[in-house]
């Protein structure tokens, strides 16, 4: 689970390159979670890009593993998606921060999803995430073996997030949220606020209610305790609508199928 | 905490070679020497090796008396089948110790054979091995231990076994094992069950706690802290496979005596770690997840002045711009834990300054493995390559024998390694270097280099040739996704008849570029088990050199 605090996550997002698409007059309408690198290098080497992966089953952080594994084609090839501009530019609420990338003579593009990196035993990777979510089935060493021996590329668990849909009353567009990125209801609640605050305001502005377009975006709070205008609920693996917050976090993550932000006044319709 | 098994007294592959070549020699007896298990040598296709070895050993030990002398089997990174285990169980009646580290290929039937037949068994330890679980073949192996009378068990470790065990049988077994000192449970064992076992075995020194997690319905929870307090000899704790942090206070009573704590499966935050670590003044070995953050590392640095080994694993291994641990925690550790000898540290960013600080604060470092998860990451502050940091490590840490590098590195880093890393035996390189010169520095400069593994680095034929003078001294060389050509590999193979070179390419067609080169000494004959080409996607293994002994 990613336990970055909200502050750290914000500054982390500052450093990411953000694409902005917005209808006129609205900021922050649509943020992509863009995982582009800060460091862009042109990949000059003649290395074959259809490289093999021999490391998925690394032992003890060494690169070697059981030699009977057959090599696998690397997932994503590098380059084009990574190199857009030579500088990483941050735009946040009108402040322009420009971070120059190093002037080293090296030019190489960091690849996309690198298979078999970092050198962690899949045994350990699986066990770290499997207790957080049942969505990612822990693969046994052997299962990965078999996958290797066949023709399919290895599916490294470390790429999986636990993405669930989240819809909000009054907002036609839904979002998706990676529950593995949070470790508590509080963090989730903050994330929901961030996800929908802008969208909600856009909705209100366009529908003409709340006349003042210069009005600040309203923080969406009180999602968990019933004190706010909205309340967070979820649908569990049995199809039932449940109030978020009753069970321990890890139990919640293992049973949640989708989330919904309801108007608190609507709640009585479901009780 | 699992320490590495003691190394065999003879160089393993040579020993194997002796067995394979001179089967008439009567000089080898099992006696008290550790069984010459292979270490990093690759096993040929799974079924063969252990069988070969066992057959050869059995050939020597034809007298029952001799067979009784064979008592120890330490295997690492081997493929072991249930049949192999049955063979061991059947052939060696007075078998004492079975240690399987990072092995795979066997399941509960094999364990059952060992349990039932090896009546003198003292040690059964399965460490980070993969136990196959096939439903129709699952065997209740714990019940296979003798049901009556006391056992000789001193150590039982099955924390890596994924399938549930028969708890009643386990409890009975523990109750009948007065010499049991080390017990490592798997995650099917709940908190309540753990409690019962601890009451039976207060003499434990090493405990793997199983799940350490809440049951669904527990009417009345027992006093876990008392059970821990009763284990006055406990020095090593591990497990915590599905930790329910509310239970952490249970271990407070033993913290003051702990020398080894493995939290590497426990997703605990800084506060939770601090509540434990503040008592652990004697801690020497600590394995944790980066969920503890820099704050947690600072707490470790403040308390664990005796720390020798630290491993920090990532909860989330994806590349991110920032992570929960960084140069801040890293430097704090270097400030507080001056006796550090071994570190394995996964992070998203690092600075040269922090690495340089560690090189100066921790001169006793023998193992330094820093894995900056983001490939080609420069110094987070200066944006410079990480050359100076790693350079300082090889310069200042005069006892360094094992090094793993990462981040943005130029040839300069390798120049430092070649110049100062005179004791380095194992080197791991990934996504580093600029030209052949980098690798040349290392091959020419490091006389003690034994194991070299490189991936995704721009080293080519010139660099490969520059090591010809040294490869015979090495255990292996691994180069993947570098710039080698088939021709150069063939040259090397011809120049070095005692090396086995494997060239492995993803494509079925013979191409000039070599994707993987794996080269190692071997006294065994040339491999004759090249797999059939089954078309695209299958690897092609070539045997380039032959082996001969004078």
Tab-separated table of N, CA, C and O in Angstrom, chain B residues 34-91:
chain	number	residue	atom	x	y	z
B	34	UNK	N	29.082	-31.205	5.718
B	34	UNK	CA	27.818	-30.868	5.074
B	34	UNK	C	27.797	-31.463	3.682
B	34	UNK	O	28.803	-31.522	3.014
B	35	UNK	N	26.662	-31.893	3.314
B	35	UNK	CA	26.477	-32.459	2.005
B	35	UNK	C	26.840	-31.400	0.966
B	35	UNK	O	26.403	-30.276	1.060
B	36	UNK	N	27.652	-31.764	0.010
B	36	UNK	CA	28.015	-30.747	-0.963
B	36	UNK	C	26.814	-30.345	-1.818
B	36	UNK	O	26.553	-30.915	-2.839
B	37	UNK	N	26.101	-29.415	-1.340
B	37	UNK	CA	24.975	-28.935	-2.127
B	37	UNK	C	25.454	-27.863	-3.083
B	37	UNK	O	26.423	-27.186	-2.808
B	38	UNK	N	24.775	-27.711	-4.140
B	38	UNK	CA	25.129	-26.659	-5.089
B	38	UNK	C	24.670	-25.334	-4.535
B	38	UNK	O	23.741	-25.305	-3.759
B	39	UNK	N	25.297	-24.316	-4.904
B	39	UNK	CA	24.830	-23.016	-4.450
B	39	UNK	C	24.268	-22.247	-5.627
B	39	UNK	O	23.169	-22.488	-6.041
B	40	UNK	N	25.025	-21.384	-6.195
B	40	UNK	CA	24.446	-20.637	-7.292
B	40	UNK	C	24.596	-21.330	-8.625
B	40	UNK	O	24.197	-20.800	-9.642
B	41	UNK	N	25.231	-22.511	-8.638
B	41	UNK	CA	25.321	-23.156	-9.937
B	41	UNK	C	23.937	-23.465	-10.449
B	41	UNK	O	23.074	-23.881	-9.707
B	42	UNK	N	23.745	-23.308	-11.711
B	42	UNK	CA	22.409	-23.573	-12.227
B	42	UNK	C	22.140	-25.062	-12.188
B	42	UNK	O	23.024	-25.850	-12.436
B	43	UNK	N	20.954	-25.450	-11.885
B	43	UNK	CA	20.651	-26.865	-12.003
B	43	UNK	C	20.178	-27.098	-13.423
B	43	UNK	O	19.416	-26.312	-13.950
B	44	UNK	N	20.606	-28.126	-14.038
B	44	UNK	CA	20.026	-28.506	-15.321
B	44	UNK	C	18.582	-28.907	-15.091
B	44	UNK	O	18.080	-28.754	-14.006
B	45	UNK	N	17.947	-29.425	-16.096
B	45	UNK	CA	16.520	-29.588	-15.936
B	45	UNK	C	16.176	-30.371	-14.683
B	45	UNK	O	16.814	-31.342	-14.338
B	46	UNK	N	15.179	-29.900	-14.028
B	46	UNK	CA	14.898	-30.158	-12.619
B	46	UNK	C	15.164	-31.577	-12.148
B	46	UNK	O	15.817	-31.764	-11.128
B	47	UNK	N	14.677	-32.535	-12.835
B	47	UNK	CA	14.706	-33.874	-12.276
B	47	UNK	C	16.105	-34.416	-12.041
B	47	UNK	O	16.300	-35.291	-11.234
B	48	UNK	N	17.035	-33.847	-12.778
B	48	UNK	CA	18.300	-34.551	-12.850
B	48	UNK	C	19.208	-34.429	-11.646
B	48	UNK	O	19.714	-35.403	-11.123
B	49	UNK	N	19.414	-33.204	-11.229
B	49	UNK	CA	20.591	-32.990	-10.394
B	49	UNK	C	20.558	-33.717	-9.076
B	49	UNK	O	21.483	-34.450	-8.728
B	50	UNK	N	19.512	-33.502	-8.334
B	50	UNK	CA	19.521	-34.087	-7.002
B	50	UNK	C	19.590	-35.598	-7.093
B	50	UNK	O	20.287	-36.255	-6.328
B	51	UNK	N	18.875	-36.106	-8.078
B	51	UNK	CA	18.934	-37.555	-8.269
B	51	UNK	C	20.346	-38.012	-8.533
B	51	UNK	O	20.821	-38.983	-7.944
B	52	UNK	N	21.010	-37.317	-9.429
B	52	UNK	CA	22.389	-37.676	-9.750
B	52	UNK	C	23.250	-37.661	-8.509
B	52	UNK	O	24.017	-38.573	-8.239
B	53	UNK	N	23.111	-36.570	-7.785
B	53	UNK	CA	23.950	-36.420	-6.611
B	53	UNK	C	23.648	-37.518	-5.608
B	53	UNK	O	24.552	-38.171	-5.077
B	54	UNK	N	22.385	-37.730	-5.364
B	54	UNK	CA	22.016	-38.738	-4.368
B	54	UNK	C	22.470	-40.118	-4.799
B	54	UNK	O	22.982	-40.891	-3.995
B	55	UNK	N	22.289	-40.374	-6.075
B	55	UNK	CA	22.716	-41.700	-6.550
B	55	UNK	C	24.192	-41.895	-6.332
B	55	UNK	O	24.640	-42.958	-5.920
B	56	UNK	N	24.927	-40.880	-6.622
B	56	UNK	CA	26.368	-40.992	-6.441
B	56	UNK	C	26.734	-41.164	-4.986
B	56	UNK	O	27.621	-41.951	-4.642
B	57	UNK	N	26.067	-40.418	-4.148
B	57	UNK	CA	26.372	-40.553	-2.729
B	57	UNK	C	26.006	-41.941	-2.237
B	57	UNK	O	26.760	-42.584	-1.509
B	58	UNK	N	24.844	-42.404	-2.681
B	58	UNK	CA	24.423	-43.739	-2.259
B	58	UNK	C	25.403	-44.791	-2.750
B	58	UNK	O	25.640	-45.798	-2.082
B	59	UNK	N	25.960	-44.508	-3.906
B	59	UNK	CA	26.945	-45.445	-4.452
B	59	UNK	C	28.129	-45.593	-3.510
B	59	UNK	O	28.640	-46.678	-3.278
B	60	UNK	N	28.570	-44.480	-2.961
B	60	UNK	CA	29.685	-44.573	-2.021
B	60	UNK	C	29.273	-45.277	-0.754
B	60	UNK	O	29.989	-46.098	-0.225
B	61	UNK	N	28.136	-44.770	-0.278
B	61	UNK	CA	27.776	-45.197	1.068
B	61	UNK	C	27.003	-46.494	0.988
B	61	UNK	O	25.849	-46.565	1.338
B	62	UNK	N	27.640	-47.486	0.487
B	62	UNK	CA	26.912	-48.726	0.254
B	62	UNK	C	26.721	-49.511	1.533
B	62	UNK	O	25.862	-50.345	1.646
B	63	UNK	N	27.514	-49.197	2.494
B	63	UNK	CA	27.331	-49.886	3.755
B	63	UNK	C	26.378	-49.108	4.636
B	63	UNK	O	26.428	-47.900	4.702
B	64	UNK	N	25.521	-49.819	5.319
B	64	UNK	CA	24.530	-49.176	6.163
B	64	UNK	C	25.202	-48.255	7.167
B	64	UNK	O	24.736	-47.177	7.464
B	65	UNK	N	26.299	-48.712	7.663
B	65	UNK	CA	27.069	-47.924	8.631
B	65	UNK	C	27.410	-46.556	8.058
B	65	UNK	O	27.257	-45.533	8.695
B	66	UNK	N	27.858	-46.587	6.796
B	66	UNK	CA	28.199	-45.316	6.176
B	66	UNK	C	26.961	-44.469	5.960
B	66	UNK	O	26.988	-43.260	6.112
B	67	UNK	N	25.890	-45.162	5.612
B	67	UNK	CA	24.682	-44.392	5.329
B	67	UNK	C	24.166	-43.738	6.581
B	67	UNK	O	23.581	-42.673	6.544
B	68	UNK	N	24.399	-44.395	7.671
B	68	UNK	CA	23.967	-43.773	8.912
B	68	UNK	C	24.737	-42.501	9.185
B	68	UNK	O	24.292	-41.634	9.923
B	69	UNK	N	25.891	-42.432	8.587
B	69	UNK	CA	26.710	-41.262	8.837
B	69	UNK	C	26.248	-40.056	8.052
B	69	UNK	O	26.586	-38.929	8.385
B	70	UNK	N	25.497	-40.298	7.001
B	70	UNK	CA	25.018	-39.159	6.217
B	70	UNK	C	23.837	-38.563	6.934
B	70	UNK	O	22.783	-39.167	7.040
B	71	UNK	N	23.998	-37.393	7.441
B	71	UNK	CA	22.954	-36.929	8.343
B	71	UNK	C	22.424	-35.549	8.012
B	71	UNK	O	21.434	-35.113	8.563
B	72	UNK	N	23.085	-34.885	7.115
B	72	UNK	CA	22.770	-33.483	6.914
B	72	UNK	C	22.522	-33.223	5.443
B	72	UNK	O	23.274	-33.681	4.599
B	73	UNK	N	21.492	-32.501	5.160
B	73	UNK	CA	21.267	-32.114	3.771
B	73	UNK	C	20.879	-30.643	3.747
B	73	UNK	O	19.807	-30.270	4.208
B	74	UNK	N	21.779	-29.844	3.204
B	74	UNK	CA	21.486	-28.419	3.057
B	74	UNK	C	21.425	-28.120	1.575
B	74	UNK	O	22.425	-28.184	0.894
B	75	UNK	N	20.281	-27.786	1.099
B	75	UNK	CA	20.143	-27.511	-0.320
B	75	UNK	C	19.633	-26.101	-0.527
B	75	UNK	O	18.729	-25.652	0.167
B	76	UNK	N	20.206	-25.450	-1.520
B	76	UNK	CA	19.791	-24.081	-1.790
B	76	UNK	C	19.537	-23.922	-3.277
B	76	UNK	O	20.326	-24.345	-4.099
B	77	UNK	N	18.390	-23.349	-3.601
B	77	UNK	CA	18.009	-23.077	-4.988
B	77	UNK	C	18.054	-24.321	-5.859
B	77	UNK	O	18.547	-24.306	-6.972
B	78	UNK	N	17.526	-25.361	-5.331
B	78	UNK	CA	17.479	-26.582	-6.104
B	78	UNK	C	16.051	-26.968	-6.388
B	78	UNK	O	15.137	-26.597	-5.661
B	79	UNK	N	15.924	-27.744	-7.437
B	79	UNK	CA	14.645	-28.383	-7.677
B	79	UNK	C	14.657	-29.723	-6.969
B	79	UNK	O	15.516	-30.548	-7.224
B	80	UNK	N	13.731	-29.896	-6.090
B	80	UNK	CA	13.667	-31.114	-5.282
B	80	UNK	C	12.271	-31.692	-5.454
B	80	UNK	O	11.296	-30.979	-5.278
B	81	UNK	N	12.193	-32.950	-5.778
B	81	UNK	CA	10.851	-33.524	-5.957
B	81	UNK	C	10.466	-34.347	-4.727
B	81	UNK	O	11.301	-34.664	-3.879
B	82	UNK	N	9.209	-34.704	-4.696
B	82	UNK	CA	8.744	-35.581	-3.614
B	82	UNK	C	9.508	-36.899	-3.653
B	82	UNK	O	9.848	-37.459	-2.605
B	83	UNK	N	9.793	-37.350	-4.849
B	83	UNK	CA	10.552	-38.602	-4.982
B	83	UNK	C	11.926	-38.482	-4.350
B	83	UNK	O	12.406	-39.400	-3.689
B	84	UNK	N	12.541	-37.348	-4.574
B	84	UNK	CA	13.854	-37.123	-3.964
B	84	UNK	C	13.761	-37.213	-2.451
B	84	UNK	O	14.601	-37.832	-1.793
B	85	UNK	N	12.730	-36.589	-1.912
B	85	UNK	CA	12.609	-36.587	-0.455
B	85	UNK	C	12.322	-37.997	0.055
B	85	UNK	O	12.816	-38.394	1.111
B	86	UNK	N	11.529	-38.717	-0.700
B	86	UNK	CA	11.259	-40.113	-0.300
B	86	UNK	C	12.548	-40.912	-0.311
B	86	UNK	O	12.795	-41.731	0.564
B	87	UNK	N	13.374	-40.631	-1.313
B	87	UNK	CA	14.644	-41.338	-1.437
B	87	UNK	C	15.526	-41.050	-0.229
B	87	UNK	O	16.132	-41.950	0.363
B	88	UNK	N	15.575	-39.792	0.136
B	88	UNK	CA	16.362	-39.422	1.315
B	88	UNK	C	15.816	-40.130	2.542
B	88	UNK	O	16.559	-40.721	3.332
B	89	UNK	N	14.499	-40.085	2.693
B	89	UNK	CA	13.873	-40.674	3.876
B	89	UNK	C	14.119	-42.172	3.940
B	89	UNK	O	14.373	-42.727	5.005
B	90	UNK	N	14.052	-42.804	2.778
B	90	UNK	CA	14.236	-44.256	2.760
B	90	UNK	C	15.685	-44.669	2.950
B	90	UNK	O	15.980	-45.703	3.531
B	91	UNK	N	16.584	-43.865	2.428
B	91	UNK	CA	17.979	-44.301	2.388
B	91	UNK	C	18.768	-43.959	3.635
B	91	UNK	O	19.725	-44.650	3.978
